[in-house]
Coordinates of C-alpha atoms and ligand atoms in Angstrom, one line a residue:
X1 CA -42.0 26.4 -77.7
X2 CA -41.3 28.7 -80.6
X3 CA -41.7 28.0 -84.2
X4 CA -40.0 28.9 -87.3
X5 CA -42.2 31.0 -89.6
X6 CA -43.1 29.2 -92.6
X7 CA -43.6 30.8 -96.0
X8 CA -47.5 31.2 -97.0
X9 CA -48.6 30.1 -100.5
X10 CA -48.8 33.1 -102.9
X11 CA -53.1 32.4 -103.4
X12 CA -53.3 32.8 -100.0
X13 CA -51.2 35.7 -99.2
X14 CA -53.4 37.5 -101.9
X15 CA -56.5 36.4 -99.9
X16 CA -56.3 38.5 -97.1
X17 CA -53.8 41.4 -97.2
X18 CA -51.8 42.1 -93.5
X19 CA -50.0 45.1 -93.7
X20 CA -46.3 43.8 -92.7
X21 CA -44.3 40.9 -93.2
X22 CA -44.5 40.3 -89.5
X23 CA -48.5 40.8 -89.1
X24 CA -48.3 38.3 -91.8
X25 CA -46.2 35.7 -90.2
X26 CA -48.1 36.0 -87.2
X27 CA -51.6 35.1 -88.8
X28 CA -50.7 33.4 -91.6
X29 CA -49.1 30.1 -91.5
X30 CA -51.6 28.1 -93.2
X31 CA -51.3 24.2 -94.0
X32 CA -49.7 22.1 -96.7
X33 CA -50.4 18.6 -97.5
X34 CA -46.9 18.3 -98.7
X35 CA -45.1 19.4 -96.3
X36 CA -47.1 17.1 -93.9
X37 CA -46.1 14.1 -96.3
X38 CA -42.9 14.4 -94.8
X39 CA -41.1 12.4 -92.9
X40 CA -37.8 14.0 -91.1
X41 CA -35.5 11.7 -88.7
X42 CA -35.1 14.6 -86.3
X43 CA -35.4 13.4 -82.6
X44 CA -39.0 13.8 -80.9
X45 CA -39.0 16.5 -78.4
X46 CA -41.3 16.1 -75.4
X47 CA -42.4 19.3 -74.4
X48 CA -43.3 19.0 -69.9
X49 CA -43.2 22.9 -69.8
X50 CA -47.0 23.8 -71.0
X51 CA -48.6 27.3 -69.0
X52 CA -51.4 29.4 -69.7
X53 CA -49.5 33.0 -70.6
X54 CA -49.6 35.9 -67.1
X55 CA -51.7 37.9 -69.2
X56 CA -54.1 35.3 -70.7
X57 CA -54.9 33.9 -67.6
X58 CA -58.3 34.9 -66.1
X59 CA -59.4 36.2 -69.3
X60 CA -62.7 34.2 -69.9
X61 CA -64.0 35.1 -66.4
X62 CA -67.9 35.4 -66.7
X63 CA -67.3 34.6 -70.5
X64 CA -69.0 30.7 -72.1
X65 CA -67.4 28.5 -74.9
X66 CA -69.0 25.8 -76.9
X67 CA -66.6 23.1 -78.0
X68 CA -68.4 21.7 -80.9
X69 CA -66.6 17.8 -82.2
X70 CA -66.6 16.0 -85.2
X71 CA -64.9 12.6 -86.5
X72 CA -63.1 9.9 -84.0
X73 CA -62.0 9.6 -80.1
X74 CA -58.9 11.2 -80.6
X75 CA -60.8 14.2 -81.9
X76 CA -63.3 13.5 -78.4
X77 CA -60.3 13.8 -76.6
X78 CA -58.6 16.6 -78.1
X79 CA -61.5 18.9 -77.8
X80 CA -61.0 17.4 -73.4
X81 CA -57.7 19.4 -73.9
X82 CA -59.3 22.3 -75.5
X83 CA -62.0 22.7 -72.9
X84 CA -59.0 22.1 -70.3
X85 CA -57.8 25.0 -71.8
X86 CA -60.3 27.6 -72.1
X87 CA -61.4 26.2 -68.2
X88 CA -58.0 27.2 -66.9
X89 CA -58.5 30.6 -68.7
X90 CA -61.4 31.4 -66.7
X91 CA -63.8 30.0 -69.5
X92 CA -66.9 28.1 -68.5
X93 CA -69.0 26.0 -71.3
X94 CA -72.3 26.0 -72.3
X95 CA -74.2 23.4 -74.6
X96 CA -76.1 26.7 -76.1
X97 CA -74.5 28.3 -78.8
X98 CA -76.6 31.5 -78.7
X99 CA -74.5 31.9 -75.2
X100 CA -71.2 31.3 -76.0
X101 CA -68.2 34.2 -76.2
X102 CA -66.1 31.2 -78.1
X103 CA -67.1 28.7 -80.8
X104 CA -65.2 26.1 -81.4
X105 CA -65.6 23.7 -84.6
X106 CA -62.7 20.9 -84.3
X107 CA -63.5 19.1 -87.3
X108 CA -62.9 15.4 -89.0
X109 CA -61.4 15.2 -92.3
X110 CA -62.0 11.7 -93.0
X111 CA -64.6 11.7 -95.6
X112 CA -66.5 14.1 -98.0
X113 CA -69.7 13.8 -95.9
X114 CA -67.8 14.4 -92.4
X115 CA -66.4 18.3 -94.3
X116 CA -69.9 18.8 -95.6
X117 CA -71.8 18.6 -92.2
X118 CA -69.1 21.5 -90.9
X119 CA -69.1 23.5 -93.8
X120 CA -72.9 23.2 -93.2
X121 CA -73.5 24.6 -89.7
X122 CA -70.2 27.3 -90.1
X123 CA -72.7 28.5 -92.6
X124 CA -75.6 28.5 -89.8
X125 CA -72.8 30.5 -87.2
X126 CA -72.9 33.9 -89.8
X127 CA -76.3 34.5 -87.9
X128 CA -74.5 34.2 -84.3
X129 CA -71.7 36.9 -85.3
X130 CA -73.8 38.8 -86.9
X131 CA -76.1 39.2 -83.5
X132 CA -72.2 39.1 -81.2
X133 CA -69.3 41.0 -83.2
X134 CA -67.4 39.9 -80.2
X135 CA -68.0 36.8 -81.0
X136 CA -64.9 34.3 -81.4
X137 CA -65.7 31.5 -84.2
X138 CA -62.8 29.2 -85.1
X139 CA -62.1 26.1 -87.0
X140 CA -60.0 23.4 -85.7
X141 CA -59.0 19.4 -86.0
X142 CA -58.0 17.9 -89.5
X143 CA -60.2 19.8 -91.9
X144 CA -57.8 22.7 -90.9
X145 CA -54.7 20.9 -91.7
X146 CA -56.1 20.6 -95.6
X147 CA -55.4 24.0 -97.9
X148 CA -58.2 23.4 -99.7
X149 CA -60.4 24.0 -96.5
X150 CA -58.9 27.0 -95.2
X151 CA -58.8 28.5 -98.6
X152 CA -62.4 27.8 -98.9
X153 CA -63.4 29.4 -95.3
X154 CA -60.8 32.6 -96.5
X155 CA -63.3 33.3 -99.2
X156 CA -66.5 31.9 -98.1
X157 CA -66.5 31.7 -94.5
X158 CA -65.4 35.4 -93.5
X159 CA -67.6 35.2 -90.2
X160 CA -64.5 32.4 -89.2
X161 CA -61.8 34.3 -86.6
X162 CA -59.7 31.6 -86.3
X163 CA -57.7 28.4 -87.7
X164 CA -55.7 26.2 -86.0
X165 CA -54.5 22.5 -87.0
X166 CA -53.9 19.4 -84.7
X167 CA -50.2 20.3 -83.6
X168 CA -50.7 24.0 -82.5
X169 CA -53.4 23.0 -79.6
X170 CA -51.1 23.9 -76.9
X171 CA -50.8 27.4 -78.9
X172 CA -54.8 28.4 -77.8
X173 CA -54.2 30.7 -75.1
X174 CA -52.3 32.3 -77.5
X175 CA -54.5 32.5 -80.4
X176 CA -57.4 33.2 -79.1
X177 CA -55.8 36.5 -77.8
X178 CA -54.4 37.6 -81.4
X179 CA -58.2 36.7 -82.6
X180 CA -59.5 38.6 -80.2
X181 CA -57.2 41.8 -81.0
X182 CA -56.9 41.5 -84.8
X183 CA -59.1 42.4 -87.4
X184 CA -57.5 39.6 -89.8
X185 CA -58.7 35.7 -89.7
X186 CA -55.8 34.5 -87.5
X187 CA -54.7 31.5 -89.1
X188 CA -52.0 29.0 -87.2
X189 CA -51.4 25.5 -88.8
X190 CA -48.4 23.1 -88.7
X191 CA -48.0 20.9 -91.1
X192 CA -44.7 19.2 -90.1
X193 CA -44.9 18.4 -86.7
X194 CA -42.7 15.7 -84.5
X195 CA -43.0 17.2 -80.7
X196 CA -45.4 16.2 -78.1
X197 CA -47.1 18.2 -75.9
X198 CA -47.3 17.0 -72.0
X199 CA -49.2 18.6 -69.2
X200 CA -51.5 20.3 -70.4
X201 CA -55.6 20.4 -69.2
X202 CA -58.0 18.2 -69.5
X203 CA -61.4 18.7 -68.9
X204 CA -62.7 14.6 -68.8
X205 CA -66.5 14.1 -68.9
X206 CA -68.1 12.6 -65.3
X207 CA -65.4 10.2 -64.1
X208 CA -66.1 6.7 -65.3
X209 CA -64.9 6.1 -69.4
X210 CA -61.2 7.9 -69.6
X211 CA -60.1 8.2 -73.2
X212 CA -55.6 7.9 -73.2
X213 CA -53.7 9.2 -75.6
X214 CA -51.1 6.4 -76.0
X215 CA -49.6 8.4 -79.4
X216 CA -50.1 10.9 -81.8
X217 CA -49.8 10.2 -85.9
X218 CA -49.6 7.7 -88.2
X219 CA -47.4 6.7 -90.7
X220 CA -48.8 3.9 -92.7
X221 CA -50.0 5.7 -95.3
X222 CA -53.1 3.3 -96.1
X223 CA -53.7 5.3 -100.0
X224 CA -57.1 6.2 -99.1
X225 CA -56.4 7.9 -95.9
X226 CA -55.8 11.5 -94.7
X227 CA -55.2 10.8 -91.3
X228 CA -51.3 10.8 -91.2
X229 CA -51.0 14.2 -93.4
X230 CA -53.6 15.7 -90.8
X231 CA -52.2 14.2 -87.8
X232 CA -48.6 13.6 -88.6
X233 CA -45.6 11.7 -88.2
X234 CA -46.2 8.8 -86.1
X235 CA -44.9 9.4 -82.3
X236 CA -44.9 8.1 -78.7
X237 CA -45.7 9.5 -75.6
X238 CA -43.0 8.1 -72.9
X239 CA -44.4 5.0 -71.4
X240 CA -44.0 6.7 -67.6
X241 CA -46.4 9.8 -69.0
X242 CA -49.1 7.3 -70.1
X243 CA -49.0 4.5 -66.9
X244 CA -48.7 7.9 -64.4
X245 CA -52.1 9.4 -66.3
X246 CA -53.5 6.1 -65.9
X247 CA -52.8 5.5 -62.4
X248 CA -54.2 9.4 -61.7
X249 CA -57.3 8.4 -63.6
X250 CA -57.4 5.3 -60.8
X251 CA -56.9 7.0 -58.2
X252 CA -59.6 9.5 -59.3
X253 CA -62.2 6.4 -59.7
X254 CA -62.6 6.1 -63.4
X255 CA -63.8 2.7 -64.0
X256 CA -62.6 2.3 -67.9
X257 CA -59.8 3.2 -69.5
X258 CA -59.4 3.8 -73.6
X259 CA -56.5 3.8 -74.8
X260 CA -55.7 6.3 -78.1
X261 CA -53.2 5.8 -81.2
X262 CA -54.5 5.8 -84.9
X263 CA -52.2 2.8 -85.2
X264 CA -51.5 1.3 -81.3
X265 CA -49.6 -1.5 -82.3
X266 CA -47.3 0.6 -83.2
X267 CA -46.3 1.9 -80.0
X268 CA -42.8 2.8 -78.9
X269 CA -41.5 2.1 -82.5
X270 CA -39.9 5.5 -82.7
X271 CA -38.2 5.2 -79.2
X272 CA -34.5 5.3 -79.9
X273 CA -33.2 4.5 -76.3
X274 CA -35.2 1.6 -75.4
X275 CA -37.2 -1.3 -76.8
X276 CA -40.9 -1.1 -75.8
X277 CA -44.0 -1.7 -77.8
X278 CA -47.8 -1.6 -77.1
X279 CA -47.1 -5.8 -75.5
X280 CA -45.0 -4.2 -72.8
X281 CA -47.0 -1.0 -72.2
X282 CA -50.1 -3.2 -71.8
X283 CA -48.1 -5.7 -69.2
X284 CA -47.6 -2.5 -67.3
X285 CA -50.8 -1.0 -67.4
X286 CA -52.8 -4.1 -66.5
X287 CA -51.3 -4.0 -63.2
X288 CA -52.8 -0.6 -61.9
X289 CA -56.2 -1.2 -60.4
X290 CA -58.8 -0.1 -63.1
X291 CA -61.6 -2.6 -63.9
X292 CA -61.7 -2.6 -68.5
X293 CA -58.8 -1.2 -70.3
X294 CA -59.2 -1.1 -73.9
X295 CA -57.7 0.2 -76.7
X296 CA -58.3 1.4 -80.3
X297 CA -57.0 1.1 -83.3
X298 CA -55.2 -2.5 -83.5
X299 CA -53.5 -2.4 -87.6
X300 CA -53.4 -6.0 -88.0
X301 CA -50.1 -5.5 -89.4
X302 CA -48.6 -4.8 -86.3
X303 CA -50.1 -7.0 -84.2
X304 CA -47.5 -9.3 -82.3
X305 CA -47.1 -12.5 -80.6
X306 CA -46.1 -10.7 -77.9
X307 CA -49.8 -8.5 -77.7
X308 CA -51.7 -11.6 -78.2
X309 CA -49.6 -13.2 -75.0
X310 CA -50.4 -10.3 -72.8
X311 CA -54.1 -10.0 -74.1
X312 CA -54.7 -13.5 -73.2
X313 CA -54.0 -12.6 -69.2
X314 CA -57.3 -11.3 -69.8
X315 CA -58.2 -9.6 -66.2
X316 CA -58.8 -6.1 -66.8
X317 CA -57.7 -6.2 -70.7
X318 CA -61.0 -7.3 -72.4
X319 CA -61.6 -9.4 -74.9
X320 CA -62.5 -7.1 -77.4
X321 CA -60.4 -5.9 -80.2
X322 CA -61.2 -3.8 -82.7
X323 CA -59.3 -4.9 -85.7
X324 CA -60.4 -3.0 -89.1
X325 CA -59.7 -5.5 -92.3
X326 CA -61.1 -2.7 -94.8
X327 CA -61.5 -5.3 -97.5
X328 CA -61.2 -9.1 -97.5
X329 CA -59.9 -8.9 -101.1
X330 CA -55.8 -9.7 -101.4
X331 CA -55.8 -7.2 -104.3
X332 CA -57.6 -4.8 -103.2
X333 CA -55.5 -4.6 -99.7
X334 CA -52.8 -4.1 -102.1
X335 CA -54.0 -0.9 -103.8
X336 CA -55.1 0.2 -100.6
X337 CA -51.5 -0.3 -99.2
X338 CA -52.9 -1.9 -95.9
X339 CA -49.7 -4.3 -96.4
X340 CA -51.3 -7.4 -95.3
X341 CA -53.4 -10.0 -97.6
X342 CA -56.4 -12.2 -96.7
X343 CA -54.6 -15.0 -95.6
X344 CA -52.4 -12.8 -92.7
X345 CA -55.5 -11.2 -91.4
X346 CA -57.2 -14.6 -91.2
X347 CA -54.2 -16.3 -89.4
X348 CA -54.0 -13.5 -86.9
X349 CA -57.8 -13.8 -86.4
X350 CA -57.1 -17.6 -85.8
X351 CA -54.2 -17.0 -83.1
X352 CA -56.2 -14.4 -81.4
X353 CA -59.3 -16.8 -81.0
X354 CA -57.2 -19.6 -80.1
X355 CA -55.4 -17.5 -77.1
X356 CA -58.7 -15.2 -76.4
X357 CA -61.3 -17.0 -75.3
X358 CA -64.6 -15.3 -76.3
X359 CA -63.1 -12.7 -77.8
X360 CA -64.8 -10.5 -79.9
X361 CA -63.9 -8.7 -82.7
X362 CA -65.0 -5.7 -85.1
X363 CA -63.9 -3.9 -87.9
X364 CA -63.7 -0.8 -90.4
X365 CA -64.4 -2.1 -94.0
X366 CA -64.7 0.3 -97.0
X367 CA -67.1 -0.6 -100.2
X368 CA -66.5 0.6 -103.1
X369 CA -62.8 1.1 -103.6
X370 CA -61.5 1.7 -106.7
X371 CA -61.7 -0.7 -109.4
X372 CA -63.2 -3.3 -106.6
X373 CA -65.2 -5.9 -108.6
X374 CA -68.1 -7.9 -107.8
X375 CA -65.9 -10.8 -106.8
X376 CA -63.1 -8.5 -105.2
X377 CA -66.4 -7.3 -103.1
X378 CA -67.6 -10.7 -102.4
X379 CA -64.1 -11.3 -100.9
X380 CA -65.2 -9.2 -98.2
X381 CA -68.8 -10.7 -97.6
X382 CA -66.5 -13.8 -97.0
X383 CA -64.1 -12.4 -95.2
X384 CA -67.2 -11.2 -92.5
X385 CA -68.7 -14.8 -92.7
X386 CA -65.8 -16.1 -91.4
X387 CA -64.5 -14.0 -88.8
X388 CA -67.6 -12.9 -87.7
X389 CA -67.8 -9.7 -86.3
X390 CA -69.7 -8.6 -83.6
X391 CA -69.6 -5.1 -85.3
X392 CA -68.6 -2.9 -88.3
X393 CA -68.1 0.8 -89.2
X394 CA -69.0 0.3 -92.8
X395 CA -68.3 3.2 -94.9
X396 CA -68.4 4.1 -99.3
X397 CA -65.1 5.1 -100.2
X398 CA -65.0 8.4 -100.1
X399 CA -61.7 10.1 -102.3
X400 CA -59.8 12.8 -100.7
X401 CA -57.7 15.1 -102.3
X402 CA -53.8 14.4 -102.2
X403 CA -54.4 11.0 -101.6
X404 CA -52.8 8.7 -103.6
X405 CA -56.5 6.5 -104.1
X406 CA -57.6 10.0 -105.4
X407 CA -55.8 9.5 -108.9
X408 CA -57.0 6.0 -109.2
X409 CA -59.6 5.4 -111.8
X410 CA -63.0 4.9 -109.8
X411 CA -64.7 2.5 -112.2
X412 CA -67.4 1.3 -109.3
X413 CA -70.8 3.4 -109.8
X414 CA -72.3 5.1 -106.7
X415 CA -75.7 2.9 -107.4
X416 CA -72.8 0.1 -107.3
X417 CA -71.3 1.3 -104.2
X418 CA -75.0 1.6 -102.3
X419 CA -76.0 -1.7 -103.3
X420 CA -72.6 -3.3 -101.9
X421 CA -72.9 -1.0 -98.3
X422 CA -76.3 -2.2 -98.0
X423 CA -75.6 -5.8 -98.4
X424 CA -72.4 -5.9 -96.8
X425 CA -74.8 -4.4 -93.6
X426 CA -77.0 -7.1 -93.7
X427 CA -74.9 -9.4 -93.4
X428 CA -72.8 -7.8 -90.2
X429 CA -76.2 -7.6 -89.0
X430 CA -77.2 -11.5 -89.3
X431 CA -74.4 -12.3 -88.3
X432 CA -74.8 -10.0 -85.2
X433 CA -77.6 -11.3 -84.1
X434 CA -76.7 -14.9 -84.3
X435 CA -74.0 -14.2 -82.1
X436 CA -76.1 -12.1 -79.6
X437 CA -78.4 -14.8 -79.4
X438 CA -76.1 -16.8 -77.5
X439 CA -75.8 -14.4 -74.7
X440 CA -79.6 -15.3 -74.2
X441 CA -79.7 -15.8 -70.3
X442 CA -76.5 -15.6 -69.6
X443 CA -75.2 -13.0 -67.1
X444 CA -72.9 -10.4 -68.2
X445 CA -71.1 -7.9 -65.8
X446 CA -72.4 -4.4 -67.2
X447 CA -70.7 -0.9 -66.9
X448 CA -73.6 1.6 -66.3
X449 CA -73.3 4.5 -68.7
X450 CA -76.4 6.3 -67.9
X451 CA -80.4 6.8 -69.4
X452 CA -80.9 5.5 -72.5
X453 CA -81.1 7.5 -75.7
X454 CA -84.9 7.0 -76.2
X455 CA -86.0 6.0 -73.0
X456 CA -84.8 7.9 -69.6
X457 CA -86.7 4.9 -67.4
X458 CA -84.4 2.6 -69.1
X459 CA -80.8 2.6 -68.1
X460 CA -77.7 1.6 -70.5
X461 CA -74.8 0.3 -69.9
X462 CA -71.5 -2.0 -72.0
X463 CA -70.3 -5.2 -71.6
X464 CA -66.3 -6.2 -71.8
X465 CA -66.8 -6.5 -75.3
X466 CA -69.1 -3.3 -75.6
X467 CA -72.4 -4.5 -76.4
X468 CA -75.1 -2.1 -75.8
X469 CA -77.2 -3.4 -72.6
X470 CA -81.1 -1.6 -71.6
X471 CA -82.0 -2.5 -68.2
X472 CA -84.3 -1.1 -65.9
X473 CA -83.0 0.0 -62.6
X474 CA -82.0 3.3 -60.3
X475 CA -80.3 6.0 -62.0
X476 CA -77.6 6.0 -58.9
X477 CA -76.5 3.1 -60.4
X478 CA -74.5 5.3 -63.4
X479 CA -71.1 5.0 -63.1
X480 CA -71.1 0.9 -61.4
X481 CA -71.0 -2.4 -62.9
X482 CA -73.9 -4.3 -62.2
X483 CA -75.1 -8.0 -63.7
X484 CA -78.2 -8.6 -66.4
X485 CA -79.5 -11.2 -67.1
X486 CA -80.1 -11.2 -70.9
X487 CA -83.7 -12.0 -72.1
X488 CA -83.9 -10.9 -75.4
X489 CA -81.1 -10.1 -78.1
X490 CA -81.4 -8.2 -80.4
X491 CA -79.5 -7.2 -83.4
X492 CA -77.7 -4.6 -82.0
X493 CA -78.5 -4.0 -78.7
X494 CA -79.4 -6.8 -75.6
X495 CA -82.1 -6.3 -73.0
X496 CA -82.2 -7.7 -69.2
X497 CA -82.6 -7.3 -65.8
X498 CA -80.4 -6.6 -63.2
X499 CA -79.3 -9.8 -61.0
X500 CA -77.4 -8.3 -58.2
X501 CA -74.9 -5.1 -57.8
X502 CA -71.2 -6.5 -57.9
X503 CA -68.3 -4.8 -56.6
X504 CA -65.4 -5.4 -59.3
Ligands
LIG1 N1 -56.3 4.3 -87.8 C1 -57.5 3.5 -88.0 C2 -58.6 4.2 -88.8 C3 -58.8 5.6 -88.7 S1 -60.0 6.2 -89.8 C4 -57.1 2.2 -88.7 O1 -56.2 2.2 -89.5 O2 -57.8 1.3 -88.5 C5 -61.4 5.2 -89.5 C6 -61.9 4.5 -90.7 O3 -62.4 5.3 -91.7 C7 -60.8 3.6 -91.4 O4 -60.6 2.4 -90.8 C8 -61.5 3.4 -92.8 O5 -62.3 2.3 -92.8 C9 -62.3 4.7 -92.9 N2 -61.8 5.6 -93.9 C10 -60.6 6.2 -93.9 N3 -60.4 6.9 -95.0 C11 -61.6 6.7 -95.8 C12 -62.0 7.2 -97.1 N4 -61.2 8.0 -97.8 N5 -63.2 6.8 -97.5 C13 -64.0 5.9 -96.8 N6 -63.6 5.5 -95.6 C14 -62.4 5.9 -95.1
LIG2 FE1 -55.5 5.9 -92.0 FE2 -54.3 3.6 -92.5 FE3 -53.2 5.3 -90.7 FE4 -55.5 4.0 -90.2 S1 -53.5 3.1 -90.5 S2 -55.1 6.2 -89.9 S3 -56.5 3.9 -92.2 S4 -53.4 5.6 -92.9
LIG3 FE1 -61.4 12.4 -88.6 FE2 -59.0 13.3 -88.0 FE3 -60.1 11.4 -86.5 S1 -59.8 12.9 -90.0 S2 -61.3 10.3 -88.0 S3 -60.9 13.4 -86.7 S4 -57.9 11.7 -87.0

């Protein structure tokens, strides 16, 4: 799959010098945010015809990578494709990064804190290269789609080899082999990107939670937001592609499937020779024998009688839908562009209760949005009393350059913000408990995950709407559902004993 060469900005042509116009299209093509903007009608290409290059192949024998990720589950599984990768190149990985021939950061964009931590320990990998000049450090994921970043690492991060963004992936082998052999940062990032990428590696961790790409992009444009100028244009894999790697990941015993798109209900929107959405995908995929299917993100825009029909056949589709409201205040939605008000999300809430029984629902909310008042705040304290989440990501607005929230006047002080995150916590956290205190004694069919974090006697496990279970019981249990009884809730997490091992 060849690209056209783009044109580099002039600041940073001047920032490293290649000698010829062709060294130079070959390592530089660094991002724009502008260009990602974009939005072309030209037809989605689905690429089927992915290979490791003859000459790259076998070239990591005896050598170790460290895949290092940042940010959300499509990141997770993106770095599964990069470890793929590297695996099928003769690679193997090592959680040390002392050991490692290959360093890779791939990196979430998201928020000001998220680009700090990276900036952070790139600054802690001078020491590595220093001790390893054959050492290959590069940046990936959607910090590298921002110019700003790979300005930055061009004239602070000089012990980086390598940039790539979230559409040149399949490019690696490639890379890595012009890092290796130049002296120059090698530096490959699309901005403008419609094609998909099929076949290529994945290197899936243990075989029980599968994470599925379901599509790539986003197009809503929510004015806080980087993700669809890091990720672009929304696009759909084929709906045989994604129910033949779910039927593989069957076959190969995974008990849980996740299904990926920054925007799912949104699924099959840019086919132009057929109609199918996310409702018919899911009618298909419920079918092929794999206990819990779930998916992530729901935009409550999107979400259609049609979903809420099939979700209510229940069966392997559980009852738990994450469903991010970001603000309960009408106005505020407004200048955050989420294109809903109050009153839609609520109603959707109410048909989804009404046709889910039990179902549980959590939610993304931001604090601290520009020019949100007190009342516009206590909108969303509202909002969470009466939907009543099991759970929230909670998060301080956060501005990121070439956003249009950026420009916006920020009148809410950070003391301000704090106060609202910490209240707006409490209450998810009430309310959390309240509703964990009804599973008391009941028996819920747990997925086994493995130890827990701060006690390896104590095993953890989810239930169907991913509540955090400790039980005591034998480790050969990871990887099979078993039933606990609940005897104490807590506010986050439940504790029990195991009843009986079930077959599901
Ligand atoms: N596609 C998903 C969300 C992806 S980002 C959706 O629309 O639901 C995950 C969450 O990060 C968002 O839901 C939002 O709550 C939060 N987020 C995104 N941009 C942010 C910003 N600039 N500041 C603070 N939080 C942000
Ligand atoms: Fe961001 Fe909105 Fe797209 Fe989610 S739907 S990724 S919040 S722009
Ligand atoms: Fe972060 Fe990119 Fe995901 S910005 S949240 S890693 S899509």
């Amino acid at each position: 799959m060849m690209k056209e060469t783009k044109e580099a900005t002039p600041d940073l042509k001047s920032a490293k010098s290649p000698k010829t116009t062709a060294d130079f299209a070959k390592y530089f093509q660094p991002p724009s945010l502008k260009d990602a903007k974009k939005r072309g009608k030209e037809e989605i290409q689905v690429h089927y015809d992915f290979v490791i290059p003859e000459d790259m192949q076998g070239i990591g024998k005896g050598k170790r990578y460290h895949v290092r990720t940042y940010g959300c589950q499509m990141n997770e599984h993106d770095s599964e494709t990069i470890s793929g990768i590297l695996q099928q190149m003769g690679y193997t990985s090592t959680d040390e990064v002392e050991d490692a021939d290959v360093i890779l950061f791939n990196t979430c964009a998201i928020r000001e804190n998220a680009e700090d931590k990276v900036f952070g320990e790139l600054g802690h990998m001078k020491r590595l290269k220093n001790n390893n000049p054959n050492l290959i450090l590069g940046v990936c994921g959607c910090m590298s789609q921002e110019e700003k970043v790979v300005n930055k690492i061009l004239k602070s991060y000089t012990q980086v080899d390598l940039i790539f963004g979230t559409h040149n992936i399949h490019r690696l082998p490639e890379l890595l082999r012009d890092a290796m052999f130049s002296k120059e940062m090698v530096i490959e990032v699309w901005s403008k990107e419609g094609d998909i990428v099929e076949n290529m590696p994945k290197l899936r961790e243990g075989n029980t939670k599968g994470w599925v790409n379901i599509m790539y992009g986003c197009d809503k444009f929510c004015t806080y937001c980087i993700v669809p100028y890091t990720r672009g244009k929304e696009r759909s894999r084929r709906p045989e592609d994604v129910i033949a790697e779910v039927r593989d990941l069957a076959r190969q015993g995974f008990k849980e499937i996740m299904l990926l798109g920054q925007n799912v209900n949104a699924y099959g929107k840019d086919f132009e020779d057929i109609q199918y959405g996310f409702g018919d995908l899911l009618d298909e995929i419920r079918k092929i024998d794999i206990p819990r299917i779930r998916f992530t993100t729901s935009h409550p825009r999107d979400f259609d009688d049609h979903l809420i029909e099939v979700l209510a056949h229940g069966g392997n589709l559980v009852e738990q839908i994450h469903l991010p409201v970001q603000s309960g205040s009408t106005e505020v939605l407004k200048r955050m562009a989420r294109k809903y008000t109050r009153e839609h999300y609520l109603e959707l809430v109410r048909k989804i209760k009404a046709a889910i029984p039990n179902a549980s629902l959590s939610s993304d909310i931001i604090v601290g949005f520009p020019g949100e008042t007190d009342e516009q705040f206590e909108e969303t304290i509202s909002m969470v009393e009466e939907v009543r989440y099991d759970f929230a990501y909670t998060f301080i607005y956060s501005p990121r350059e070439g956003t249009p929230a950026a420009v916006m006047e920020d009148n809410v002080p950070m003391e301000v913000k704090k106060q609202r995150l910490y209240r707006l916590n409490e209450v998810l956290g009430r309310i959390s408990l309240e509703q964990n205190k009804k599973l008391q004694d009941q028996v819920l069919e747990v997925l086994v995950e493995g130890e827990s974090k701060n006690n390896p006697d104590v095993l953890a496990g989810r239930t169907r709407t991913n509540k955090l279970v400790h039980f005591t019981g034998d480790k050969s249990l990871i990887g099979q559902y078993v039933h606990v009884k609940i005897n104490d809730a807590k506010t986050w997490t439940l504790h029990g004993e195991i009843v009986t091992k079930v077959e599901v």
